[in-house]
Tab-separated table of C-alpha atoms in Angstrom:
chain	number	residue	atom	x	y	z
A	28	MET	CA	0.158	0.056	0.051
A	29	ILE	CA	2.567	2.639	0.836
A	30	CYS	CA	4.550	1.660	-2.469
A	31	GLN	CA	1.091	2.544	-4.177
A	32	GLU	CA	0.946	5.592	-2.227
A	33	PHE	CA	4.524	6.621	-3.937
A	34	ASP	CA	3.537	5.828	-7.494
A	35	LEU	CA	5.860	2.787	-7.036
A	36	GLU	CA	5.202	-0.331	-9.714
A	37	ILE	CA	3.939	-3.263	-7.415
A	38	ASN	CA	3.237	-6.137	-9.511
A	39	HIS	CA	2.120	-8.557	-7.096
A	40	ASP	CA	5.838	-8.778	-6.133
A	41	GLU	CA	7.022	-10.120	-2.613
A	42	LYS	CA	7.396	-7.997	0.246
A	43	THR	CA	11.504	-7.851	0.041
A	44	VAL	CA	11.271	-7.002	-3.225
A	45	LEU	CA	8.753	-4.151	-2.603
A	46	LEU	CA	11.017	-3.096	0.385
A	47	THR	CA	13.858	-2.752	-1.983
A	48	ARG	CA	12.185	-0.961	-4.618
A	49	PHE	CA	11.267	1.393	-1.781
A	50	TYR	CA	14.418	1.681	-0.500
A	51	ASN	CA	15.932	2.835	-3.634
A	52	TYR	CA	13.145	5.739	-4.231
A	53	LEU	CA	13.818	6.955	-1.044
A	54	LEU	CA	17.955	6.998	-1.963
A	55	GLU	CA	17.072	8.715	-5.225
A	56	SER	CA	15.050	11.700	-3.465
A	57	TYR	CA	17.648	12.344	-0.744
A	58	SER	CA	19.738	12.416	-3.347
A	59	LYS	CA	17.542	15.206	-5.254
A	60	ARG	CA	17.488	16.520	-1.574
A	61	GLU	CA	13.749	16.086	-1.328
A	62	ARG	CA	12.248	15.198	1.380
A	63	VAL	CA	10.060	12.112	2.030
A	64	ILE	CA	6.909	12.189	4.054
A	65	LEU	CA	4.381	9.394	4.972
A	66	ILE	CA	1.581	10.659	6.883
A	67	ILE	CA	-1.310	7.980	8.169
A	68	ASP	CA	-4.452	9.065	9.411
A	69	GLU	CA	-6.719	7.193	11.975
A	70	ALA	CA	-3.792	5.494	12.917
A	71	GLN	CA	-5.374	3.862	16.092
A	72	ASN	CA	-7.108	1.628	13.406
A	73	LEU	CA	-3.719	0.212	12.697
A	74	PRO	CA	-3.375	-3.676	14.303
A	75	GLU	CA	0.263	-3.908	15.984
A	76	LYS	CA	1.731	-6.078	12.864
A	77	SER	CA	1.010	-2.710	10.623
A	78	LEU	CA	2.902	-0.371	12.868
A	79	GLU	CA	5.775	-2.654	13.798
A	80	GLU	CA	6.363	-2.825	9.807
A	81	ILE	CA	6.163	0.670	10.074
A	82	ARG	CA	8.661	0.515	12.818
A	83	MET	CA	11.034	-1.003	10.457
A	84	LEU	CA	10.914	1.478	7.144
A	85	SER	CA	12.478	3.260	10.149
A	86	ASN	CA	15.517	1.246	9.557
A	87	LEU	CA	16.040	2.849	5.647
A	88	GLU	CA	18.668	5.197	6.235
A	89	SER	CA	21.430	6.953	4.736
A	90	GLU	CA	25.217	6.492	6.268
A	91	LYS	CA	24.216	9.509	8.159
A	92	ASP	CA	20.686	10.532	7.500
A	93	HIS	CA	17.262	9.057	8.329
A	94	LEU	CA	15.540	8.799	4.935
A	95	ILE	CA	12.090	8.886	5.528
A	96	GLN	CA	9.664	10.824	8.475
A	97	MET	CA	6.335	9.372	9.329
A	98	ILE	CA	3.806	10.999	11.041
A	99	LEU	CA	1.146	9.244	12.544
A	100	VAL	CA	-2.549	10.976	13.157
A	101	GLY	CA	-5.201	9.152	15.214
A	102	GLN	CA	-7.748	9.592	17.923
A	103	PRO	CA	-7.527	9.507	21.134
A	104	GLN	CA	-7.186	5.802	21.207
A	105	LEU	CA	-3.909	5.810	19.349
A	106	LYS	CA	-2.498	7.252	22.820
A	107	GLU	CA	-3.579	4.188	24.557
A	108	LYS	CA	-2.339	1.743	21.953
A	109	LEU	CA	1.037	3.110	22.189
A	110	ARG	CA	1.078	3.034	26.005
A	111	ARG	CA	0.983	-1.352	25.373
A	112	LYS	CA	3.878	-3.501	26.539
A	113	SER	CA	4.331	-4.940	23.069
A	114	LEU	CA	4.796	-1.788	21.782
A	115	GLU	CA	7.821	-0.483	23.783
A	116	GLN	CA	10.329	-0.623	20.627
A	117	PHE	CA	7.625	1.132	18.344
A	118	VAL	CA	7.362	3.772	21.250
A	119	GLN	CA	11.220	4.603	21.277
A	120	ARG	CA	11.426	5.309	17.738
A	121	VAL	CA	8.746	8.314	18.618
A	122	THR	CA	10.646	11.545	18.576
A	123	VAL	CA	7.908	14.271	18.755
A	124	TYR	CA	4.199	13.748	20.655
A	125	CYS	CA	1.640	16.097	20.164
A	126	HIS	CA	-2.222	16.007	21.685
A	127	LEU	CA	-4.289	18.431	21.047
A	128	ASN	CA	-7.313	18.829	23.650
A	129	ALA	CA	-10.749	19.692	22.534
A	130	LEU	CA	-11.404	23.291	21.554
A	131	ASP	CA	-12.778	25.344	23.883
A	132	ARG	CA	-15.795	27.863	23.256
A	133	ALA	CA	-13.654	31.130	21.932
A	134	GLN	CA	-11.979	28.330	19.672
A	135	VAL	CA	-15.120	26.869	18.024
A	136	ASP	CA	-16.198	30.159	17.679
A	137	HIS	CA	-13.094	31.147	15.636
A	138	TYR	CA	-12.672	27.502	14.236
A	139	ILE	CA	-16.049	28.086	12.170
A	140	ARG	CA	-15.738	31.457	11.401
A	141	HIS	CA	-12.403	30.474	9.632
A	142	ARG	CA	-14.368	27.746	8.162
A	143	LEU	CA	-16.913	30.158	6.304
A	144	SER	CA	-14.227	32.186	5.093
A	145	VAL	CA	-12.164	30.264	3.129
A	146	ALA	CA	-15.534	28.215	1.688
A	147	GLY	CA	-16.190	31.944	0.615
A	148	ALA	CA	-19.081	32.032	2.802
A	149	GLN	CA	-20.537	36.151	2.813
A	150	ASN	CA	-22.051	35.954	6.027
A	151	PRO	CA	-19.740	35.379	8.446
A	152	ASP	CA	-22.618	35.143	11.522
A	153	ILE	CA	-24.890	32.714	9.647
A	154	PHE	CA	-24.448	30.766	13.235
A	155	ASN	CA	-25.936	33.432	15.449
A	156	PRO	CA	-24.627	33.450	18.814
A	157	GLU	CA	-27.044	30.268	20.201
A	158	ALA	CA	-26.494	28.449	17.902
A	159	ARG	CA	-22.686	28.782	18.359
A	160	ASP	CA	-23.177	28.006	21.898
A	161	ALA	CA	-25.250	25.327	20.626
A	162	ILE	CA	-22.312	23.648	18.813
A	163	PHE	CA	-20.311	23.735	21.211
A	164	LYS	CA	-22.447	22.243	23.715
A	165	HIS	CA	-23.147	19.216	21.399
A	166	SER	CA	-19.715	18.725	19.704
A	167	LEU	CA	-17.434	17.971	22.819
A	168	GLY	CA	-15.378	20.453	20.923
A	169	ILE	CA	-14.288	17.951	18.566
A	170	PRO	CA	-13.524	19.684	14.803
A	171	ARG	CA	-14.752	16.596	12.949
A	172	LEU	CA	-17.976	16.893	15.233
A	173	ILE	CA	-18.585	20.633	14.499
A	174	ASN	CA	-18.065	20.002	10.635
A	175	ILE	CA	-21.047	17.183	10.734
A	176	LEU	CA	-23.060	19.860	12.804
A	177	CYS	CA	-22.371	22.721	10.754
A	178	ASP	CA	-22.293	20.924	7.491
A	179	SER	CA	-26.193	19.414	8.442
A	180	ALA	CA	-27.497	22.703	9.593
A	181	LEU	CA	-26.205	24.500	6.404
A	182	VAL	CA	-28.633	21.746	4.311
A	183	TYR	CA	-31.030	21.686	6.576
A	184	GLY	CA	-31.470	25.712	6.639
A	185	TYR	CA	-31.024	26.122	2.911
A	186	ALA	CA	-33.547	23.585	2.231
A	187	ASP	CA	-36.181	25.321	4.492
A	188	ASP	CA	-34.903	29.121	2.782
A	189	VAL	CA	-33.482	30.002	6.287
A	190	LYS	CA	-31.507	32.893	6.346
A	191	MET	CA	-29.841	32.326	9.648
A	192	ILE	CA	-29.194	29.482	11.780
A	193	GLY	CA	-30.162	29.231	15.467
A	194	HIS	CA	-29.750	27.195	18.071
A	195	GLU	CA	-33.226	24.914	17.451
A	196	LEU	CA	-31.357	23.765	13.906
A	197	ILE	CA	-28.217	22.738	15.585
A	198	ASP	CA	-30.235	20.695	18.449
A	199	THR	CA	-32.617	19.238	15.634
A	200	VAL	CA	-29.271	17.615	14.101
A	201	ALA	CA	-27.377	16.686	17.327
A	202	GLN	CA	-30.991	14.812	18.099
A	203	ALA	CA	-30.622	13.208	14.931
A	204	ARG	CA	-27.031	12.252	15.667
A	205	ASN	CA	-27.517	10.999	18.442
A	206	LEU	CA	-24.532	13.487	20.055
A	207	GLY	CA	-24.154	14.562	23.648
A	208	GLU	CA	-23.571	17.698	25.566
A	209	ARG	CA	-19.718	18.239	26.293
A	210	GLY	CA	-18.168	18.435	29.851
A	211	ASP	CA	-15.897	20.979	31.856
A	212	SER	CA	-12.918	19.125	31.040
A	213	GLN	CA	-10.592	20.060	28.701
A	214	ASP	CA	-8.374	16.476	28.776
A	215	SER	CA	-8.240	13.370	26.978
A	216	LEU	CA	-11.927	12.189	25.853
A	217	PRO	CA	-13.412	9.524	28.406
A	218	GLU	CA	-14.108	6.418	26.728
A	219	GLU	CA	-18.151	7.031	26.657
A	220	GLU	CA	-17.663	10.373	24.682
A	221	GLU	CA	-14.996	8.625	22.256
A	222	LYS	CA	-17.654	6.166	21.471
A	223	ILE	CA	-20.029	8.984	20.550
A	224	ILE	CA	-17.316	10.205	18.075
A	225	GLU	CA	-16.909	6.915	16.378
A	226	ALA	CA	-20.598	6.443	15.880
A	227	ALA	CA	-21.042	9.868	14.800
A	228	THR	CA	-18.645	10.192	12.335
A	229	SER	CA	-18.674	6.326	11.500
A	230	ASP	CA	-21.992	6.747	9.239
A	231	SER	CA	-21.592	10.613	8.587
A	232	LEU	CA	-21.265	10.235	4.961
A	233	ALA	CA	-24.237	8.051	4.490
A	234	LEU	CA	-26.720	10.099	6.925
A	235	LEU	CA	-25.535	13.028	5.284
A	236	ARG	CA	-26.292	12.057	1.673
A	237	GLN	CA	-29.948	10.581	3.141
A	238	GLU	CA	-30.559	14.009	4.220
A	239	LEU	CA	-29.088	15.825	0.917
A	240	GLU	CA	-31.293	13.720	-1.099
A	241	GLY	CA	-34.531	14.464	0.760
A	242	ARG	CA	-33.691	17.840	1.265
A	243	PHE	CA	-32.971	18.619	-1.910
A	244	LYS	CA	-35.792	16.390	-3.308
A	245	MET	CA	-38.272	18.873	-0.908
A	246	LEU	CA	-36.060	21.810	-2.972
A	247	GLU	CA	-37.118	20.127	-6.360
A	248	GLU	CA	-40.861	20.185	-5.667
A	249	LYS	CA	-40.880	23.878	-4.625
A	250	ILE	CA	-39.042	24.629	-7.862
A	251	ALA	CA	-41.418	22.743	-9.347
A	252	SER	CA	-44.458	24.441	-7.426
A	253	GLN	CA	-42.700	28.008	-8.627
A	254	GLU	CA	-42.480	27.005	-12.318
A	255	ASP	CA	-46.129	26.228	-12.089
A	256	ARG	CA	-47.041	29.241	-10.923
A	257	ILE	CA	-45.045	31.115	-13.291
A	258	SER	CA	-46.074	29.363	-16.027
A	259	GLU	CA	-49.680	30.112	-15.012
A	260	TYR	CA	-48.795	33.719	-14.488
A	261	GLN	CA	-47.611	34.239	-18.402
A	262	GLN	CA	-50.783	32.159	-19.393
A	263	ARG	CA	-52.670	34.711	-17.427
A	264	ILE	CA	-50.720	37.522	-18.983
A	265	GLY	CA	-50.767	36.537	-22.675
A	266	VAL	CA	-54.470	35.521	-22.224
A	267	SER	CA	-55.012	39.598	-20.917
A	268	SER	CA	-52.796	40.715	-23.695
A	269	GLY	CA	-54.758	38.563	-26.499
A	270	ALA	CA	-58.589	39.754	-24.669
A	271	LYS	CA	-57.402	43.505	-25.166
A	272	GLY	CA	-55.620	43.395	-28.416
A	273	ARG	CA	-58.706	41.893	-29.912
A	274	THR	CA	-60.965	44.581	-27.807
A	275	GLY	CA	-58.855	47.243	-29.706
């Protein structure tokens, strides 16, 4: 899989052949002064066997330098997994740790405004203060849950022709997503909250697709109704104009 990500030929070769090919690629990149970085997302889902293979990749070096930098990104479960006795050698290879706590209320506000700005929103206050309070309450301060809440609320609001998102709409979305309320702690999420995140994100795309289909179907019906009214109005104008022409 790693060879695939770096556009290297695989051809159903054995692992030793692929490792040699990857090592040669690293050496070639090193000779060109190119830095090779491998980023693995959702690393908490990797089995220990895969983590051990990643550790072995860190042995690929030149005479004096490392040839590859690896970044593992994951949910809090990754931190717990790396505490296992069986992964001591892997942990010894880790040089930098970074743990991001949940966002506080002010950070949630800035995060929402930033996302809207990047998306090109003309109104950065489309979520009113009460809505942002509700997002903070239901999201646990987790950016992924903030995204789910905001995206779904925008879909609902667009379908219902809502100009400003309020807390009622956020509460509706949170209830549909079975999201809870955040506690006062800014530390690592407890186990039950981790389960909430997993449940909320595992099927989020499927749920969002269903919501989009339902809401856009409503929009199509509204548009069709408006088109019928416009057509009827145009016919009336035409009949009226024709009547006036005959009278004249």
